[in-house]
Short mmCIF file of C-alpha atoms in Angstrom, two decimals:
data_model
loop_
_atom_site.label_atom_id
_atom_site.label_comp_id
_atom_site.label_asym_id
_atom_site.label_seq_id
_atom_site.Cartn_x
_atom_site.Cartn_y
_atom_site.Cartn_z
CA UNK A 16 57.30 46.19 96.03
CA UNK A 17 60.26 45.13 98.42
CA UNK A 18 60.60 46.66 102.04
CA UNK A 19 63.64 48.87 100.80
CA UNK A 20 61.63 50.28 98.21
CA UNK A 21 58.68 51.40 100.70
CA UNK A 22 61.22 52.85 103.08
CA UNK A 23 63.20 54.75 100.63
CA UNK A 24 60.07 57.63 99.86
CA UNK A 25 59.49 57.94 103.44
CA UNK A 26 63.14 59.12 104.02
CA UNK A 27 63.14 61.46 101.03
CA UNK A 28 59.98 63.07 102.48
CA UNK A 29 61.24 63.44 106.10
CA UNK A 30 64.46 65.30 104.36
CA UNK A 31 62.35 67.79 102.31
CA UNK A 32 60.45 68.72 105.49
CA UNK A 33 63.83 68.96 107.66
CA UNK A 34 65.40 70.98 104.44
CA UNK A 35 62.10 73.56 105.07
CA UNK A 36 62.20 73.22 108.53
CA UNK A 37 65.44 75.19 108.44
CA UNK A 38 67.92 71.82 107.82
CA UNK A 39 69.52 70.24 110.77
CA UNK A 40 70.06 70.78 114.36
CA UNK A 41 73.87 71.48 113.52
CA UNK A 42 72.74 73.93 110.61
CA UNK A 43 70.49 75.63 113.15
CA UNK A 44 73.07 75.85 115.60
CA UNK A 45 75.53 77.21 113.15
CA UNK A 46 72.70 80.01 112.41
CA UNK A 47 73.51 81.75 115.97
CA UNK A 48 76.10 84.55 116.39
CA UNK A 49 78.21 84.25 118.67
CA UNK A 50 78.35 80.53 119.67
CA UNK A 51 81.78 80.75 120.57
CA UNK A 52 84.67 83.36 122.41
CA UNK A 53 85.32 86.15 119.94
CA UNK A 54 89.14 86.79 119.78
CA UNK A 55 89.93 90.81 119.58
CA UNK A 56 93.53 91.35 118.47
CA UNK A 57 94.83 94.98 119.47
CA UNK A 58 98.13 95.62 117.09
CA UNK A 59 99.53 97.77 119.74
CA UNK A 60 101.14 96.57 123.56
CA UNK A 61 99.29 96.29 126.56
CA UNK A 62 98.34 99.17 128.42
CA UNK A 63 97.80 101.60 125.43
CA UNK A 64 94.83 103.01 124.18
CA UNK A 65 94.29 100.58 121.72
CA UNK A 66 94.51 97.60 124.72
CA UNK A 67 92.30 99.88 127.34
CA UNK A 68 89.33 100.49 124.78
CA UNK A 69 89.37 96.92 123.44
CA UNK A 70 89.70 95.59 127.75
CA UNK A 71 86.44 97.79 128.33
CA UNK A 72 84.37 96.65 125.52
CA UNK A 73 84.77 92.92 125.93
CA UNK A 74 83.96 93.26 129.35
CA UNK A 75 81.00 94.87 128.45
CA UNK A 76 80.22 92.77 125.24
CA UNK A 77 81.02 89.18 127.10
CA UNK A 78 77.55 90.40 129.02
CA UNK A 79 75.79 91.32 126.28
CA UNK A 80 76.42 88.32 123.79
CA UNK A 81 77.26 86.01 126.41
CA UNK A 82 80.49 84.43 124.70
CA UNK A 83 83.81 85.35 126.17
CA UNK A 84 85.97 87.67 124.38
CA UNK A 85 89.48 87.33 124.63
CA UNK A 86 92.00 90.20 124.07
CA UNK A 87 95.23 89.32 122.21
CA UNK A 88 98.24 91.68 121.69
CA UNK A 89 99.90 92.04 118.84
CA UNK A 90 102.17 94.70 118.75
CA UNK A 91 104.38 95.89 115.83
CA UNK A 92 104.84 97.66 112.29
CA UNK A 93 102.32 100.38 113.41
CA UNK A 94 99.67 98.27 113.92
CA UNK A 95 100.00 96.72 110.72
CA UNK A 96 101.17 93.20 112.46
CA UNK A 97 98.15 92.51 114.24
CA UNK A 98 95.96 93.45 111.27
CA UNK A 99 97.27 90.89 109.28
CA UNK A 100 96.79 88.75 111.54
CA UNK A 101 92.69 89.60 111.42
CA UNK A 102 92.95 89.64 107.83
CA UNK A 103 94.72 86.22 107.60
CA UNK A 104 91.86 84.62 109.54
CA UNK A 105 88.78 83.58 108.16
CA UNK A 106 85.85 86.18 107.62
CA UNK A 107 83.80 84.46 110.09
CA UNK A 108 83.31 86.80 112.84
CA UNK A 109 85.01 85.07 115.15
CA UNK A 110 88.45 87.15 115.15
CA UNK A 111 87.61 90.99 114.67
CA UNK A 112 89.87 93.86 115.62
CA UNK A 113 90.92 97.17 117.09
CA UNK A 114 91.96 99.64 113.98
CA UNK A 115 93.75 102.97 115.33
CA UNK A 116 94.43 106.11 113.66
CA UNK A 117 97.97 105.42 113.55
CA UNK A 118 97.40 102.25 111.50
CA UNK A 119 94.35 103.70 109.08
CA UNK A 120 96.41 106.68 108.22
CA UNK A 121 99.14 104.88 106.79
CA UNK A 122 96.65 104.84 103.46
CA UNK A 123 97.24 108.22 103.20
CA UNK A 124 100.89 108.35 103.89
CA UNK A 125 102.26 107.22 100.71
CA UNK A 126 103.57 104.06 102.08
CA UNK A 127 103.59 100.75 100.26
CA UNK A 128 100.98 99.18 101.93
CA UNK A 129 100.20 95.16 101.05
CA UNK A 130 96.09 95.88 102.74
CA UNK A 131 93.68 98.56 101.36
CA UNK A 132 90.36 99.94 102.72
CA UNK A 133 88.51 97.50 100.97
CA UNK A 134 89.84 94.76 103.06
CA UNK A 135 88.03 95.50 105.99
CA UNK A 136 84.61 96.43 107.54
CA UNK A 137 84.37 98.80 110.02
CA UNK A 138 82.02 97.96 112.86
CA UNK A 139 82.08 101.03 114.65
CA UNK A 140 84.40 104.32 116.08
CA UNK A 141 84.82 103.47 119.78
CA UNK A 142 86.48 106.50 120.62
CA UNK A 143 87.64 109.70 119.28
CA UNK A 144 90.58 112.11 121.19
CA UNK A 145 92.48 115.46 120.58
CA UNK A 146 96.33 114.62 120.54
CA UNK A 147 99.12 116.81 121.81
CA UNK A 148 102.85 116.87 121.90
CA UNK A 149 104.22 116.02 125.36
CA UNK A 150 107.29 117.00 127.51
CA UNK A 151 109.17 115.78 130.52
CA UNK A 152 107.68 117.91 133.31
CA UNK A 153 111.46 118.26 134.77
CA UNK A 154 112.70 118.84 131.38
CA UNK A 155 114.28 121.92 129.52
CA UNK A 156 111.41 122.73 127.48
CA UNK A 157 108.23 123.60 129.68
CA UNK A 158 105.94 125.92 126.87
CA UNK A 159 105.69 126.66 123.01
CA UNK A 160 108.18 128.93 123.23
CA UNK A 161 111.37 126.60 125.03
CA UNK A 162 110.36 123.87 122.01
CA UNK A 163 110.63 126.64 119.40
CA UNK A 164 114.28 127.65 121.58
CA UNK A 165 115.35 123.89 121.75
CA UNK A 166 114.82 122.99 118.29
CA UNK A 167 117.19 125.69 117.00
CA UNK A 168 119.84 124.43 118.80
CA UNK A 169 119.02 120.74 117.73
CA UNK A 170 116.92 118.10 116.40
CA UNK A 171 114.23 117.51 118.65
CA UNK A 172 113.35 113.39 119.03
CA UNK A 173 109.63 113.39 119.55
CA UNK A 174 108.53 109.47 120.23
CA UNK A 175 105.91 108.08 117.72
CA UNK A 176 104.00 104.93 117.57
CA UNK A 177 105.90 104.38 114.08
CA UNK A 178 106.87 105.96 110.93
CA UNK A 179 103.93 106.70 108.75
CA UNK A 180 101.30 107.25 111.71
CA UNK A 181 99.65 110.63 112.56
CA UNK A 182 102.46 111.32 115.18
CA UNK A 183 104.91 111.22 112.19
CA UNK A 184 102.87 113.17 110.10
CA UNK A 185 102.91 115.60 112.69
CA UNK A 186 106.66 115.76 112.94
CA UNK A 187 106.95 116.13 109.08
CA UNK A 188 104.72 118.70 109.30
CA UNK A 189 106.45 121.09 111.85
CA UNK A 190 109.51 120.29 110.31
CA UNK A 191 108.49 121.22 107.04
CA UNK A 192 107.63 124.32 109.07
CA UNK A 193 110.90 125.22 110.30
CA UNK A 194 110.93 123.92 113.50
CA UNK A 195 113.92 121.07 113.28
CA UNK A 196 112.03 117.40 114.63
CA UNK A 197 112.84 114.12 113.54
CA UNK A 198 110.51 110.69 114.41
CA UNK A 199 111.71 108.00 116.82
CA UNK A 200 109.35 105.07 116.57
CA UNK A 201 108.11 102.82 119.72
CA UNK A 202 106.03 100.23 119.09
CA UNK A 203 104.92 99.58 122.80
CA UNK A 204 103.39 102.11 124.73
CA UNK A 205 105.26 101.61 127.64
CA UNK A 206 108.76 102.22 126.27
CA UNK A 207 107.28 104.84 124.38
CA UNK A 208 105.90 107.14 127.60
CA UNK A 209 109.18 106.58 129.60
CA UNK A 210 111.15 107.23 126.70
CA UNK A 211 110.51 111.66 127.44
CA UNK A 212 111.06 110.72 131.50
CA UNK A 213 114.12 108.96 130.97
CA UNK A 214 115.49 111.13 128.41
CA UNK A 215 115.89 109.21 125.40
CA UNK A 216 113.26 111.58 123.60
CA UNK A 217 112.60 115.47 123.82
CA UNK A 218 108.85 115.17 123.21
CA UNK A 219 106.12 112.56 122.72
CA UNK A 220 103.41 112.25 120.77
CA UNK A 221 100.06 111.04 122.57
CA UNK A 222 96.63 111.85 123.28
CA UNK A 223 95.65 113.77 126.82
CA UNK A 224 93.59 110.94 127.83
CA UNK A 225 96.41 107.75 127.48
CA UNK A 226 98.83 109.56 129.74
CA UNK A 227 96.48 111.38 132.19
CA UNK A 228 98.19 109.33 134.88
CA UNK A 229 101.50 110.92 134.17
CA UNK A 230 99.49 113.92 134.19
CA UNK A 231 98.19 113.62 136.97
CA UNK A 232 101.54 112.37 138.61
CA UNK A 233 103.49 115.92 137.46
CA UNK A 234 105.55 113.44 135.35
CA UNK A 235 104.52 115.20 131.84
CA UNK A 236 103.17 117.94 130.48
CA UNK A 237 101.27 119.01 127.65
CA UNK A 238 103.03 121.82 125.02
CA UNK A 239 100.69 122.17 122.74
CA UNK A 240 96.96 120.34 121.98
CA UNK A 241 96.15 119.97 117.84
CA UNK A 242 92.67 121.34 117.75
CA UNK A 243 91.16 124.50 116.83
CA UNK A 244 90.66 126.18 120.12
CA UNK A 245 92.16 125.66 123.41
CA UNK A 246 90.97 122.24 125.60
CA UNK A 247 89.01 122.71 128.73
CA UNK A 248 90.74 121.02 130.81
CA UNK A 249 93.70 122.59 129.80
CA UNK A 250 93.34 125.99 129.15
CA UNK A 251 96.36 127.40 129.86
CA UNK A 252 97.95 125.15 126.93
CA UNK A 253 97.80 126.80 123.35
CA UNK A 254 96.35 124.87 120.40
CA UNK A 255 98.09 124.37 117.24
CA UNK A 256 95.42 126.94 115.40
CA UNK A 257 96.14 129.73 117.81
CA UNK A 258 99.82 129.32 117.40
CA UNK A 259 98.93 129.67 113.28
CA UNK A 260 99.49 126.01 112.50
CA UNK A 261 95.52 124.33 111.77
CA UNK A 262 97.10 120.69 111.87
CA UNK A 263 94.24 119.05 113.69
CA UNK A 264 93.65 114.69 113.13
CA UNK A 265 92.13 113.40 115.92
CA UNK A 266 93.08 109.88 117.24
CA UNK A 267 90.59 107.58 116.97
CA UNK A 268 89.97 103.67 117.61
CA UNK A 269 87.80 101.33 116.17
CA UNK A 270 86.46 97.75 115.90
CA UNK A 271 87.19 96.13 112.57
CA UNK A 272 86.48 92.70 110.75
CA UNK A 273 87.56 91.29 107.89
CA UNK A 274 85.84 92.08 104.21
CA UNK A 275 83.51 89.08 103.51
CA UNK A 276 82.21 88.87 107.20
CA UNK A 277 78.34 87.77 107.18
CA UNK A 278 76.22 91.76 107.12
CA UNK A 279 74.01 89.76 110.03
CA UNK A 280 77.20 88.82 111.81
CA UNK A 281 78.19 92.64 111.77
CA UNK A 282 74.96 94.17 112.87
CA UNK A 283 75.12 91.61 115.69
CA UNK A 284 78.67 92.96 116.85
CA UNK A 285 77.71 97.15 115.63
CA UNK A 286 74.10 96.59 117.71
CA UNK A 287 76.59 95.16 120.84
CA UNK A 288 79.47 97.92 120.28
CA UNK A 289 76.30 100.52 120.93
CA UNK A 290 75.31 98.63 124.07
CA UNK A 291 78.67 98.84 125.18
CA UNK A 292 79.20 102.76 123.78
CA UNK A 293 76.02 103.72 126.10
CA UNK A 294 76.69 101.67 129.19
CA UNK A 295 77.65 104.08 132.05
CA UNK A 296 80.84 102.77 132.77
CA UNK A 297 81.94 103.31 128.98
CA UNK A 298 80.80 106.74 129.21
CA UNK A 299 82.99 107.33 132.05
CA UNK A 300 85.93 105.85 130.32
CA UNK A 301 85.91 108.23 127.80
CA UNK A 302 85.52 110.94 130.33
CA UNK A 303 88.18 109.94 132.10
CA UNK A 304 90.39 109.72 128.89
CA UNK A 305 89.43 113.22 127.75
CA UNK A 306 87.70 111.64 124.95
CA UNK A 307 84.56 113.72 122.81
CA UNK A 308 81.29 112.44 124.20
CA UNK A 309 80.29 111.50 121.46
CA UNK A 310 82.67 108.90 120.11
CA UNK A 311 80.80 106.78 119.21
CA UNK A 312 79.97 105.94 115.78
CA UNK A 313 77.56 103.06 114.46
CA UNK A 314 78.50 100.75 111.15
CA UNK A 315 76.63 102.77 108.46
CA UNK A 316 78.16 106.06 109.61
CA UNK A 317 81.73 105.06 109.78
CA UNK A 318 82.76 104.36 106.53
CA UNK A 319 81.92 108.10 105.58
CA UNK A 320 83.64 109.44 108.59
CA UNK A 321 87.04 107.21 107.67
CA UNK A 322 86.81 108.91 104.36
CA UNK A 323 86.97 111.96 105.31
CA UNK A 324 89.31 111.49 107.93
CA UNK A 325 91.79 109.94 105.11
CA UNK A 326 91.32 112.90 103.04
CA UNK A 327 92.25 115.17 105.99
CA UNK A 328 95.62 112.96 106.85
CA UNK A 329 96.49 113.01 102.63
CA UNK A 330 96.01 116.60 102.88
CA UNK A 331 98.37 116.99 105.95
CA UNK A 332 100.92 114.76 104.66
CA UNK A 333 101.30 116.20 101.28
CA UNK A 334 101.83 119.50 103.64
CA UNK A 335 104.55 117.91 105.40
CA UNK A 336 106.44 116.71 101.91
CA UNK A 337 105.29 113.24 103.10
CA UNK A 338 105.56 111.32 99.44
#
């Protein structure tokens, strides 16, 4: 027996143990989650709500995983840019994404959509906020009753995130109400808060919490809140239900990844995104932004609260004539 031939069972047997040993040291190292930065792609501008909740998780995840996670914006098409771009990448973990109301409810609008619910995984609701229509606080209309007034004498530009969105369902709803409102889209949030102070809109669509600082500045104010009852910290505002229209969808934001996406690799992110949901500062956060308390929900419960949520927008929109 030749040299080769003695060598050549010893290296078959080494392989068998490595291959039960759990392979090799690159196979082992490809086993951990994250090794690498985690990109997060917001498909709205900077400075929105989108941008703040995905600015104050990765903070808060980049100390719990210990990878960096980098925020990119993506703005445009209602938030339907920057989810391609998540969907386009592979399902690897390593590029996940904020999903807002105004993007998910664009299933439910009737819109030809080229991306279905089955393309991507939710991870977890991050944060969950009544909206409200907004005016300039030096403006003609200052209550319900001036925006009933105004709209009789005109079409009333409210400022959406885009065509399709819960603002726009909204507007096609009081509309199909009698009260005379058409849609003007703005992709970034910035152009889309200045458009009521500069005049270029009568109303905008937000939630309390995004524009407290205009709030809180006397710049806007808040005409009416979409909830059932009245909001705390506004109670001299009316809601929606009190004024006999029960349109209610609350805003909400998410962390996404793509359909395929390892199940270990998304408890490892849902098991972070809780970390993150009961840190202090988060909690704060969502005080601050007027948010519910509790936001937050984990992986296995959000699928069943998006489908009910995209019931309740189908149901609104077919009110509104929405097709």
């Amino acid at each position: 027996m030749t040299r080769m031939q003695l060598i050549r069972p010893f290296v078959a047997a080494v392989l068998v143990v490595a291959a039960g040993a759990g392979g090799w040291p690159a196979a082992q190292a490809e086993e951990k989650y994250p090794s690498r930065p985690v990109e997060i792609v917001v498909p709205w501008g900077p400075g929105g709500g989108a941008d703040q909740v995905a600015r104050h998780a990765a903070k808060i995840l980049e100390e719990v995983l210990k990878v960096s996670f980098p925020v990119v914006n993506v703005p445009g098409a209602t938030g339907q840019t920057g989810l391609t771009k998540m969907l386009t990448a592979p399902a690897d973990g390593y590029t996940i994404s904020i999903m807002t109301g105004d993007t998910f409810s664009l299933l439910g609008s009737g819109a030809k959509l080229n991306w279905s619910l089955k393309d991507f995984v939710p991870v977890a609701i991050m944060i969950r906020q009544p909206s409200a229509f907004f005016a300039a606080e030096n403006g003609p209309i200052k209550n319900w009753n001036d925006l009933v007034n105004e709209a009789k004498k005109r079409p009333l530009k409210v400022a959406v995130t885009g065509f399709g969105s819960p603002d726009d369902i909204h507007v096609n709803y009081f509309k199909s109400k009698g009260i005379n409102m058409v849609s003007v889209p703005f992709a970034k949030p910035g152009e889309r808060y200045s458009s009521i102070l500069g005049g270029h809109a009568d109303l905008l669509y937000e939630q309390l919490g995004d524009v407290k600082s205009f709030l809180d500045g006397k710049q806007m104010r808040p005409i009416v809140v979409f909830d059932s009852k009245r909001f705390p910290a506004f109670a001299d505002v009316p809601s929606s239900a009190e004024l006999g229209y029960p349109i209610s969808i609350y805003q909400f934001r998410m962390v996404i990844v793509k359909a395929g996406t390892d199940p270990q690799k998304i408890k490892v992110l849902s098991d972070a995104l809780a970390k993150v949901a009961a840190d202090p500062s988060y909690k704060a956060y969502l005080k601050d932004q007027y948010a519910l308390e509790d936001s937050y929900i984990a992986s296995d419960g959000a699928q069943k609260f998006l489908e009910n949520e995209l019931n309740n927008m189908k149901k609104f929109a077919a009110e509104a004539g929405m097709k």
